[in-house]
Amino acid sequence: MMTILWIAGVLLAILAVAWAFRWAGQKATSNAPGFRDMPLSVAFGYVFGAALLIWAVRFYFQPTQTEQGVAVASVMFFRWAVQGLIIAMIAAFAFKQFGKYVGSAWSRKLFRSMPLTASFGILVIILYSIVAIFAGAIAPYGQAEILGAANVLPGGDPALGGNPDYPLGTDNIGRDILSRLIYGAQNTVGIAFVTTLLAFVIGVTLGFLAATLGGWLDQLLSRGVDVLMAIPSLIFALLLMTIASVWAPRLGIPLTFFMVVIIAVIDSTRVYRLARAVALNIVVMDYIEAAKLRGEGLGYLVFREILPNATAPLLAEFGLRFCFVFLTIAALSFLGVGIQPPLADWGTMVRDLAPFINFAQFAPLAAVTPLLAAGAIALLTVAVNFVVDWMLHKSSGLKE
Amino acid sequence: MSTLLKIRDIRLEGRSDEQWNPIINGVDLTLQKGEVLGLIGESGAGKSTLGLAAMGFTRDGVRISSGSVEFDGIDLVNASAAVKRGLLGKRIAYVAQSAAASFNPAHRIIEQHYEGPTQHGVMSKADSIADGVELYGKLRLPNPDEIGFRYPHQVSGGQLQRAMTAMAMACRPDLIIFDEPTTALDVTTQIEVLASIREIVEEYDTAAIYITHDLAVVAQMADQIKVLLKGDEVETADTRTMLAAPTQEYTKSLWAVRSFERPTKPAVNTGAVPVVSVRNVDAAYGTVPVLHDVSFDIHEGRTVAVVGESGSGKSTTARCITGLLPPKAGEIAFDGNVLPADYRKRDKSQLRQAQMIYQMADTALNPRMSIGNIISRPVQFYTGLTGKALRARVDSLLDQIELEPTQYYNRLPSELSGGQKQRIGIARALAAEPKFIICDEVTSALDQLVAEGILRLLAKLQDELKLSYMFITHDLATVRAIADEVVVMKDGRVVEQGEKKAMFTPPHHAYTDLLLSSVPEMDPDWLTNLLQERGVDNIGDAAVDKM
């Protein structure tokens, strides 16, 4: 009860300040349109944002340890988050400046009109790609190499239970977490990329065919896809993976191969839907009719007339779909049927180290270990989405 | 008379490519109470932007950079949002070009009608509904008591446009901005809307700004005409003065467009085999019959204009000829040989004989292909030319359509103007070296000056290449300019056909007569005279329905 009253009081106070802020603004600027036509709700938003900022700054500068020397986890994590955000912003800004002056005229123009979020996304994707491609050269240890000490905390400070040889610590059976993260990029991202590519080849081909030919082929494919989409995708994937895990050793084919095909087929249904919808809008255009009347074949219609006009939405979907596939793989690995040990994989790493999250209250450093792999997943997902948003915005031709 | 609207040296800018580009460069405008001002110009002249600025409103990405807009003593440029809210809809109203796109399809027409008066506190809901019904009656909508309770998709385009005018009238505003209200309508419907707009504006002594690109329309509506060109005012004058003696070159050129007319060609020899012959064609979309027993011939080097309102089956006939819609009965013959009904069963040499030019050049050209690719594909496809020979052929085609090859070869369609795009459409059709080209409303989306250029080009090509055209149009001025023979269609039937000269001299079939007399003329008294002639209840749709 007290809490509700307290919240209501704060909101009312903010509202009062907002009203005063608007009034003062009107007086100070002698009724400039910005203040004159400002609704109270917008003024409320400004004041609320300012209040939040003040609170955040105060919270940031609270001590990280109590007087008894116990770490205060909330402040520590908050500080890390803020520092990470600032570093990301600086990196994105620097990368954008770099892109503005280096490269071809085309790429320079692209960077000039790019929002900061997109340049951050591109930077992260480039870094991940480098790490994934050169994993063997970058990683200090092998991904399956079991080193001496298990459960070394990250940070590399021996006084806090770390070890400078393993900057991000070791896992529960003594493998270097940094190395496994780097190899994980290769395994998880690489497999996700191949899977998404396969999903697109299947989905786009069938979707374009259905849209162009129509008739019974369209009905057959679309209803088939409806049936597949009716089954919850993760559960369906789990079911199929369980079956595949029995077959794989008998047939002598690695389980990963089955996983790629299963996820690609399930995800291609979504791609099919999009490709068909996009192509349906294109096939009614007069230039397609002109090409048909010219006597062009199906291949020309699909690849020369339809595909170039569908690339923007498909590329955007590719980015988004990549995230979903990537999360599905991580989820399957977390559940134990995805990428198999001893291969390093971020989903498996989160599962293996998950119990440490319970120590967050007392030992923030120990709790960080599962968050490292989770953070790697989150960062890539966010980065890809930033880039996709930007591409969609560009292709829609909207002006801000 | 007192001044209602005073715009002084207004400058508007639009944002594109990260910078502000001028749209209107210092235009003055004065409007007295009860006066109608016609605003004319090509697309891109800034007519709509100026019209909206008169309401103190700008579209997103547009700003008023300087100048003043004074409405009845109120400075609209600096007025607060609250002041504008009180004015817009109540004292200043707006009628958009496409009523179909401007009505909310989820609400009944009357619900959208009473929104303004009740919001502004002018009338109660019940009064406003009663008033709406009265306005519908005045605008001569059929069943005024009931029509407001329909949804927008349940009434025709012309009726919707009138319902929108009624909506603008709901608060009895002092000023209405009409933004091309009849451009999307057929001639017979257009008259009705024009007559009712004029009547109601006169009755309530409302001032209006009437934006259009059609001179003949503006001549009927406006007391004063202002001509705009690329954001600059060309001239302003009283309607009669302007029509009789335009002073500026640009205005004169606009007036002169309608003078283009091809010399009449000699009649066809009776024994000649027609290039295309449509014989007793019946066609249907699914089970809905669209064409009934359509027959006509097109001879070498001649232009046959197919005219009629939207929905009369003009384009469907074209689809039957090209084979996109196989006819239910009847046949299409080419040089005397009957063609397979379905285009998929025709071979290359049959397909290349009949080419098509489309109405909307925007959708007829693949936006991702360069001009060079668009034209070279059919050349390569039909003639098998490659390399230098192919390039030379494409260059000569570009020369034929009067575009500089080196300059345009690598451009994308989005980098061309509307008229240039239409020329590329023509070049693509020519690339197949056809004998026969179907032109489907090729000039209706273009400004008059540009359209005239296209018509002249088509005429020139016809003389050079002995082409035959099937010219689908609803614009009788175009027919007069280019046709040799005319086929008049209504409800999927051929109503009348014959030589152009015979068609334009009475006696006509009643429907042809209606079509012909509905084409607005430059005479400012034309509409008044026509309405007297036809009688009040017998114009436009009403006249069609009586046939």
Coordinates of C-alpha atoms in Angstrom, one line a residue, chain B residues 9-425:
Chain B
D9 CA 6.1 36.1 -50.8
I10 CA 5.8 32.6 -49.5
R11 CA 8.8 30.3 -49.8
L12 CA 8.5 26.6 -49.1
E13 CA 11.3 24.1 -49.0
G14 CA 11.4 20.3 -49.1
R15 CA 14.0 18.1 -47.6
S16 CA 15.8 15.6 -49.8
D17 CA 19.4 14.3 -50.0
E18 CA 20.1 15.9 -46.6
Q19 CA 19.4 19.4 -47.8
W20 CA 16.5 21.8 -48.2
N21 CA 15.5 22.4 -51.8
P22 CA 13.1 25.2 -52.8
I23 CA 9.6 24.1 -53.9
I24 CA 7.9 27.5 -54.0
N25 CA 9.9 30.6 -54.6
G26 CA 8.0 33.6 -53.3
V27 CA 4.4 33.5 -54.6
D28 CA 1.8 36.0 -53.7
L29 CA -1.9 35.1 -53.6
T30 CA -4.9 37.1 -52.6
L31 CA -8.4 35.7 -52.3
Q32 CA -11.6 37.6 -51.7
K33 CA -14.6 36.2 -49.9
G34 CA -16.6 34.0 -52.1
E35 CA -14.0 34.0 -54.9
V36 CA -12.7 30.9 -56.7
L37 CA -9.0 30.8 -57.7
G38 CA -7.8 28.2 -60.1
L39 CA -4.2 27.0 -59.6
I40 CA -2.7 25.3 -62.6
G41 CA 0.6 23.9 -63.5
E42 CA 2.5 20.6 -64.4
S43 CA 3.1 18.0 -61.8
G44 CA 6.0 19.1 -59.6
A45 CA 5.0 22.8 -60.0
G46 CA 4.2 23.0 -56.3
K47 CA 0.4 23.4 -56.7
S48 CA -0.5 21.1 -53.9
T49 CA 2.2 22.4 -51.6
L50 CA 1.0 25.9 -52.1
G51 CA -2.6 24.8 -51.6
L52 CA -1.7 23.2 -48.3
A53 CA 0.4 26.2 -47.2
A54 CA -2.8 28.3 -47.6
M55 CA -4.1 26.3 -44.7
G56 CA -0.9 26.9 -42.7
F57 CA -0.1 23.2 -43.1
T58 CA 3.0 21.5 -44.6
R59 CA 3.5 17.9 -45.4
D60 CA 6.3 16.0 -43.5
G61 CA 9.7 17.1 -44.8
V62 CA 8.4 20.4 -46.0
R63 CA 8.7 23.8 -44.3
I64 CA 7.7 27.4 -44.8
S65 CA 11.0 29.2 -44.9
S66 CA 9.7 32.7 -45.2
G67 CA 6.7 34.7 -46.1
S68 CA 3.3 35.1 -44.5
V69 CA -0.1 33.5 -44.8
E70 CA -2.9 35.6 -43.4
F71 CA -6.4 34.1 -43.2
D72 CA -9.0 36.7 -42.2
G73 CA -6.5 38.6 -40.1
I74 CA -4.9 35.5 -38.5
D75 CA -1.3 34.8 -39.2
L76 CA -1.3 31.1 -40.0
V77 CA 2.5 30.7 -40.3
N78 CA 3.0 31.6 -36.6
A79 CA -0.3 30.5 -35.2
S80 CA -0.2 28.0 -32.4
A81 CA -1.4 24.4 -32.9
A82 CA -4.5 25.2 -30.8
V83 CA -5.4 28.1 -33.0
K84 CA -5.0 26.1 -36.2
R85 CA -7.0 23.2 -34.7
G86 CA -9.8 25.7 -34.2
L87 CA -9.6 26.8 -37.8
L88 CA -9.0 23.7 -39.9
G89 CA -12.1 21.8 -40.7
K90 CA -14.2 24.6 -39.3
R91 CA -13.3 27.6 -41.4
I92 CA -10.8 26.1 -43.8
A93 CA -11.6 22.7 -45.4
Y94 CA -9.7 20.4 -47.8
V95 CA -10.9 18.1 -50.5
A96 CA -8.3 15.5 -51.6
Q97 CA -7.7 14.1 -55.0
S98 CA -8.6 10.5 -54.2
A99 CA -11.7 10.3 -52.1
A100 CA -11.5 6.6 -52.1
A101 CA -8.1 6.8 -50.4
S102 CA -9.1 9.6 -48.1
F103 CA -12.2 8.1 -46.5
N104 CA -11.7 5.7 -43.6
P105 CA -13.0 2.4 -45.0
A106 CA -14.0 1.2 -41.5
H107 CA -16.6 4.0 -40.8
R108 CA -19.8 4.9 -42.5
I109 CA -19.7 8.1 -44.6
I110 CA -22.0 10.0 -42.3
E111 CA -20.0 9.1 -39.2
Q112 CA -17.0 10.8 -40.9
H113 CA -19.3 13.7 -41.9
Y114 CA -20.5 14.7 -38.5
E115 CA -17.1 14.3 -36.9
G116 CA -16.0 17.9 -37.8
P117 CA -19.2 19.8 -36.7
T118 CA -19.4 17.9 -33.4
Q119 CA -15.7 18.3 -32.7
H120 CA -15.8 22.0 -33.4
G121 CA -19.1 22.4 -31.5
V122 CA -20.8 23.9 -34.5
M123 CA -23.8 21.5 -34.5
S124 CA -25.1 18.6 -32.5
K125 CA -24.7 15.1 -34.0
A126 CA -28.4 14.9 -34.9
D127 CA -28.4 18.4 -36.6
S128 CA -25.2 17.5 -38.5
I129 CA -26.7 14.3 -39.8
A130 CA -29.8 16.1 -41.0
D131 CA -27.6 18.8 -42.5
G132 CA -25.5 16.1 -44.2
V133 CA -28.6 14.6 -45.8
E134 CA -29.6 18.0 -47.1
L135 CA -26.1 18.6 -48.5
Y136 CA -26.2 15.2 -50.2
G137 CA -29.5 16.2 -51.8
K138 CA -28.0 19.5 -53.0
L139 CA -25.0 17.7 -54.4
R140 CA -27.5 15.5 -56.3
L141 CA -26.4 12.2 -54.8
P142 CA -28.9 9.4 -55.4
N143 CA -31.0 8.6 -52.3
P144 CA -29.6 11.3 -50.1
D145 CA -31.5 10.0 -47.0
E146 CA -29.7 6.7 -47.2
I147 CA -26.4 7.1 -49.0
G148 CA -24.6 8.5 -45.9
F149 CA -25.2 5.3 -44.0
R150 CA -23.2 3.3 -46.5
Y151 CA -19.5 2.5 -46.2
P152 CA -17.1 4.2 -48.6
H153 CA -16.6 1.1 -50.7
Q154 CA -20.3 0.8 -51.3
V155 CA -20.6 4.0 -53.4
S156 CA -18.9 4.9 -56.7
G157 CA -15.9 7.2 -57.1
G158 CA -17.8 10.2 -58.3
Q159 CA -20.3 9.9 -55.5
L160 CA -17.6 9.6 -52.9
Q161 CA -15.9 12.7 -54.3
R162 CA -19.2 14.5 -53.8
A163 CA -19.7 13.1 -50.3
M164 CA -16.2 14.4 -49.5
T165 CA -17.2 17.9 -50.8
A166 CA -20.3 17.6 -48.5
M167 CA -18.0 16.7 -45.6
A168 CA -15.8 19.8 -46.4
M169 CA -19.0 21.8 -46.4
A170 CA -20.2 20.4 -43.1
C171 CA -19.0 23.4 -40.9
R172 CA -19.8 25.9 -43.7
P173 CA -16.2 27.0 -44.0
D174 CA -15.1 30.2 -45.5
L175 CA -12.4 28.6 -47.7
I176 CA -12.1 25.2 -49.3
I177 CA -9.0 23.8 -51.0
F178 CA -9.9 21.4 -53.8
D179 CA -6.8 19.4 -54.8
E180 CA -7.5 17.8 -58.2
P181 CA -11.0 16.5 -57.1
T182 CA -12.0 15.2 -60.6
T183 CA -8.7 14.0 -62.0
A184 CA -9.3 10.4 -61.2
L185 CA -12.9 10.4 -62.6
D186 CA -14.4 9.6 -66.0
V187 CA -15.6 12.5 -68.1
T188 CA -19.2 11.7 -67.6
T189 CA -18.8 11.6 -63.9
Q190 CA -16.5 14.6 -63.8
I191 CA -19.2 16.8 -65.1
E192 CA -21.5 15.9 -62.3
V193 CA -18.9 16.6 -59.6
L194 CA -17.9 19.8 -61.3
A195 CA -21.5 21.0 -61.5
S196 CA -22.3 20.2 -57.9
I197 CA -19.1 21.7 -56.5
R198 CA -19.7 24.9 -58.4
E199 CA -23.3 25.1 -57.4
I200 CA -22.7 24.6 -53.7
V201 CA -19.7 26.9 -53.6
E202 CA -21.9 29.6 -55.1
E203 CA -24.8 28.9 -52.8
Y204 CA -22.9 29.3 -49.6
D205 CA -20.6 32.0 -51.0
T206 CA -17.5 30.0 -50.1
A207 CA -14.1 31.0 -51.3
A208 CA -12.1 28.2 -52.9
I209 CA -8.7 27.3 -54.3
Y210 CA -9.1 24.9 -57.1
I211 CA -6.0 22.9 -58.0
T212 CA -5.9 21.1 -61.3
H213 CA -3.7 20.5 -64.3
D214 CA -6.7 20.5 -66.7
L215 CA -7.2 24.0 -68.2
A216 CA -10.7 23.3 -69.5
V217 CA -11.8 22.3 -66.0
V218 CA -10.4 25.3 -64.4
A219 CA -12.0 27.5 -67.0
Q220 CA -15.4 26.3 -65.7
M221 CA -14.7 26.7 -62.0
A222 CA -12.5 29.7 -61.4
D223 CA -13.0 33.5 -61.3
Q224 CA -9.2 33.9 -61.4
I225 CA -6.4 31.7 -62.7
K226 CA -2.9 31.5 -61.4
V227 CA -0.3 29.6 -63.5
L228 CA 2.6 28.0 -61.7
L229 CA 5.9 26.7 -63.2
K230 CA 8.5 25.0 -61.0
G231 CA 7.5 26.9 -57.9
D232 CA 7.3 30.3 -59.6
E233 CA 4.3 32.2 -60.6
V234 CA 4.0 32.6 -64.4
E235 CA 0.9 34.9 -64.4
T236 CA -2.3 35.6 -62.7
A237 CA -5.4 37.0 -64.4
D238 CA -9.1 36.9 -64.5
T239 CA -10.3 33.7 -66.2
R240 CA -11.8 35.2 -69.3
T241 CA -8.8 37.5 -69.8
M242 CA -6.4 34.6 -69.3
L243 CA -8.2 32.4 -71.8
A244 CA -8.6 35.1 -74.4
A245 CA -5.1 36.6 -74.2
P246 CA -2.4 34.8 -72.2
T247 CA 0.6 37.0 -72.0
Q248 CA 3.4 34.6 -71.1
E249 CA 5.0 32.1 -73.5
Y250 CA 4.6 29.2 -71.1
T251 CA 0.9 29.9 -70.7
K252 CA 0.5 30.1 -74.4
S253 CA 2.2 26.8 -74.9
L254 CA -0.2 25.2 -72.4
W255 CA -3.1 26.6 -74.4
A256 CA -1.6 25.4 -77.7
V257 CA -1.3 21.8 -76.7
R258 CA -4.8 21.0 -77.7
S259 CA -4.2 22.1 -81.3
F260 CA -2.1 19.0 -82.3
E261 CA -4.0 17.0 -84.8
R262 CA -2.8 14.5 -87.4
P263 CA -3.8 14.9 -91.0
T264 CA -6.5 12.4 -92.0
K265 CA -5.3 9.4 -93.8
P266 CA -7.0 8.0 -96.9
A267 CA -9.5 5.3 -96.3
V268 CA -8.5 1.6 -96.3
N269 CA -8.8 -0.4 -99.5
T270 CA -11.8 -2.7 -99.2
G271 CA -9.8 -5.8 -100.1
A272 CA -6.9 -5.3 -97.7
V273 CA -6.2 -7.9 -95.0
P274 CA -6.2 -6.2 -91.6
V275 CA -3.1 -6.5 -89.4
V276 CA -5.2 -7.4 -86.4
S277 CA -8.8 -8.5 -86.5
V278 CA -10.9 -9.1 -83.4
R279 CA -13.8 -11.4 -84.3
N280 CA -16.9 -11.8 -82.2
V281 CA -14.9 -12.0 -78.9
D282 CA -16.7 -12.9 -75.7
A283 CA -14.6 -12.8 -72.5
A284 CA -15.1 -13.3 -68.8
Y285 CA -13.2 -13.0 -65.5
G286 CA -14.1 -16.2 -63.9
T287 CA -17.9 -16.3 -64.3
V288 CA -18.4 -12.6 -64.6
P289 CA -18.8 -11.7 -68.3
V290 CA -16.9 -8.7 -69.4
L291 CA -16.9 -8.6 -73.2
H292 CA -19.9 -9.4 -75.4
D293 CA -19.4 -10.0 -79.1
V294 CA -16.6 -7.5 -79.7
S295 CA -15.4 -7.2 -83.3
F296 CA -13.2 -4.6 -85.1
D297 CA -10.2 -4.5 -87.5
I298 CA -7.0 -2.6 -87.4
H299 CA -5.3 -2.0 -90.8
E300 CA -1.7 -1.3 -91.5
G301 CA -0.4 2.1 -90.6
R302 CA -3.6 3.2 -88.9
T303 CA -4.6 4.1 -85.4
V304 CA -7.7 2.7 -83.9
A305 CA -8.8 4.5 -80.8
V306 CA -10.9 2.5 -78.3
V307 CA -12.8 4.8 -76.0
G308 CA -15.1 4.3 -73.1
E309 CA -15.4 4.8 -69.4
S310 CA -13.5 2.8 -66.9
G311 CA -15.0 -0.6 -66.7
S312 CA -16.2 -0.6 -70.3
G313 CA -13.9 -3.4 -71.3
K314 CA -11.2 -1.5 -73.2
S315 CA -8.2 -3.0 -71.4
T316 CA -9.9 -6.4 -71.3
T317 CA -10.0 -6.3 -75.1
A318 CA -6.3 -5.6 -75.1
R319 CA -5.7 -8.6 -72.8
C320 CA -7.6 -10.8 -75.1
I321 CA -5.5 -9.7 -78.1
T322 CA -2.2 -10.2 -76.3
G323 CA -3.5 -13.6 -75.1
L324 CA -3.3 -12.9 -71.4
L325 CA -7.0 -13.5 -71.1
P326 CA -8.1 -16.2 -73.5
P327 CA -11.6 -15.3 -74.9
K328 CA -14.5 -17.6 -74.2
A329 CA -15.7 -17.3 -77.7
G330 CA -14.5 -15.7 -80.9
E331 CA -10.9 -15.4 -82.2
I332 CA -8.0 -13.0 -82.8
A333 CA -6.4 -13.0 -86.2
F334 CA -3.1 -11.6 -87.2
D335 CA -2.5 -10.8 -90.9
G336 CA -5.5 -13.1 -91.5
N337 CA -4.1 -16.0 -89.5
V338 CA -5.9 -17.0 -86.4
L339 CA -3.6 -16.9 -83.3
P340 CA -3.7 -19.4 -80.4
A341 CA -5.9 -17.9 -77.6
D342 CA -3.4 -18.3 -74.8
Y343 CA -0.1 -16.4 -75.1
R344 CA 1.8 -19.4 -73.7
K345 CA 0.9 -21.3 -76.9
R346 CA 2.1 -18.6 -79.2
D347 CA 5.6 -18.8 -80.6
K348 CA 8.2 -16.1 -80.6
S349 CA 7.4 -14.8 -84.0
Q350 CA 3.8 -14.5 -83.1
L351 CA 4.5 -12.8 -79.8
R352 CA 6.9 -10.2 -81.2
Q353 CA 4.2 -9.0 -83.7
A354 CA 2.0 -7.4 -81.0
Q355 CA 3.7 -5.2 -78.4
M356 CA 2.3 -3.2 -75.6
I357 CA 2.9 0.2 -74.0
Y358 CA 1.5 0.6 -70.6
Q359 CA -0.2 3.4 -68.8
M360 CA 2.0 3.6 -65.8
A361 CA 5.6 3.8 -67.0
D362 CA 6.7 3.4 -63.3
T363 CA 5.4 -0.1 -63.0
A364 CA 6.1 -1.0 -66.7
L365 CA 9.9 -0.7 -66.3
N366 CA 11.9 -2.9 -63.9
P367 CA 13.3 -0.4 -61.4
R368 CA 16.4 -2.5 -60.9
M369 CA 17.4 -2.7 -64.5
S370 CA 19.3 0.0 -66.4
I371 CA 17.7 1.5 -69.5
G372 CA 20.3 -0.2 -71.7
N373 CA 19.3 -3.6 -70.3
I374 CA 15.6 -3.0 -70.5
I375 CA 15.9 -2.2 -74.2
S376 CA 18.6 -4.7 -75.2
R377 CA 16.8 -7.7 -73.7
P378 CA 14.0 -7.8 -76.3
V379 CA 16.5 -7.1 -79.1
Q380 CA 18.7 -9.9 -78.0
F381 CA 15.7 -12.2 -77.3
Y382 CA 14.1 -11.8 -80.7
T383 CA 16.9 -11.0 -83.1
G384 CA 19.8 -12.8 -81.3
L385 CA 22.1 -9.8 -81.8
T386 CA 25.1 -9.7 -79.3
G387 CA 28.0 -7.4 -78.5
K388 CA 28.6 -4.4 -80.7
A389 CA 25.7 -5.1 -83.0
L390 CA 23.3 -5.2 -80.1
R391 CA 24.6 -2.0 -78.6
A392 CA 24.3 -0.3 -82.0
R393 CA 20.7 -1.4 -82.3
V394 CA 19.9 -0.2 -78.8
D395 CA 21.5 3.2 -79.6
S396 CA 19.5 3.5 -82.7
L397 CA 16.3 2.7 -80.8
L398 CA 17.2 5.4 -78.2
D399 CA 17.8 7.8 -81.1
Q400 CA 14.4 7.0 -82.5
I401 CA 12.7 7.9 -79.2
E402 CA 14.8 11.1 -79.1
L403 CA 16.9 10.3 -76.1
E404 CA 20.7 10.7 -76.2
P405 CA 22.1 7.1 -76.1
T406 CA 25.4 7.8 -74.3
Q407 CA 23.6 9.8 -71.6
Y408 CA 20.7 7.4 -70.9
Y409 CA 22.2 3.9 -71.5
N410 CA 23.4 3.3 -68.0
R411 CA 20.6 5.1 -66.1
L412 CA 18.0 3.5 -63.9
P413 CA 14.3 4.2 -64.6
S414 CA 14.1 6.2 -61.3
E415 CA 16.5 8.7 -62.7
L416 CA 14.2 9.6 -65.6
S417 CA 11.1 11.9 -65.8
G418 CA 7.6 10.5 -66.4
G419 CA 7.7 11.4 -70.1
Q420 CA 11.2 9.9 -70.6
K421 CA 10.1 6.7 -68.9
Q422 CA 7.2 6.4 -71.3
R423 CA 9.6 6.9 -74.1
I424 CA 11.6 3.9 -72.8
G425 CA 8.4 1.9 -72.8

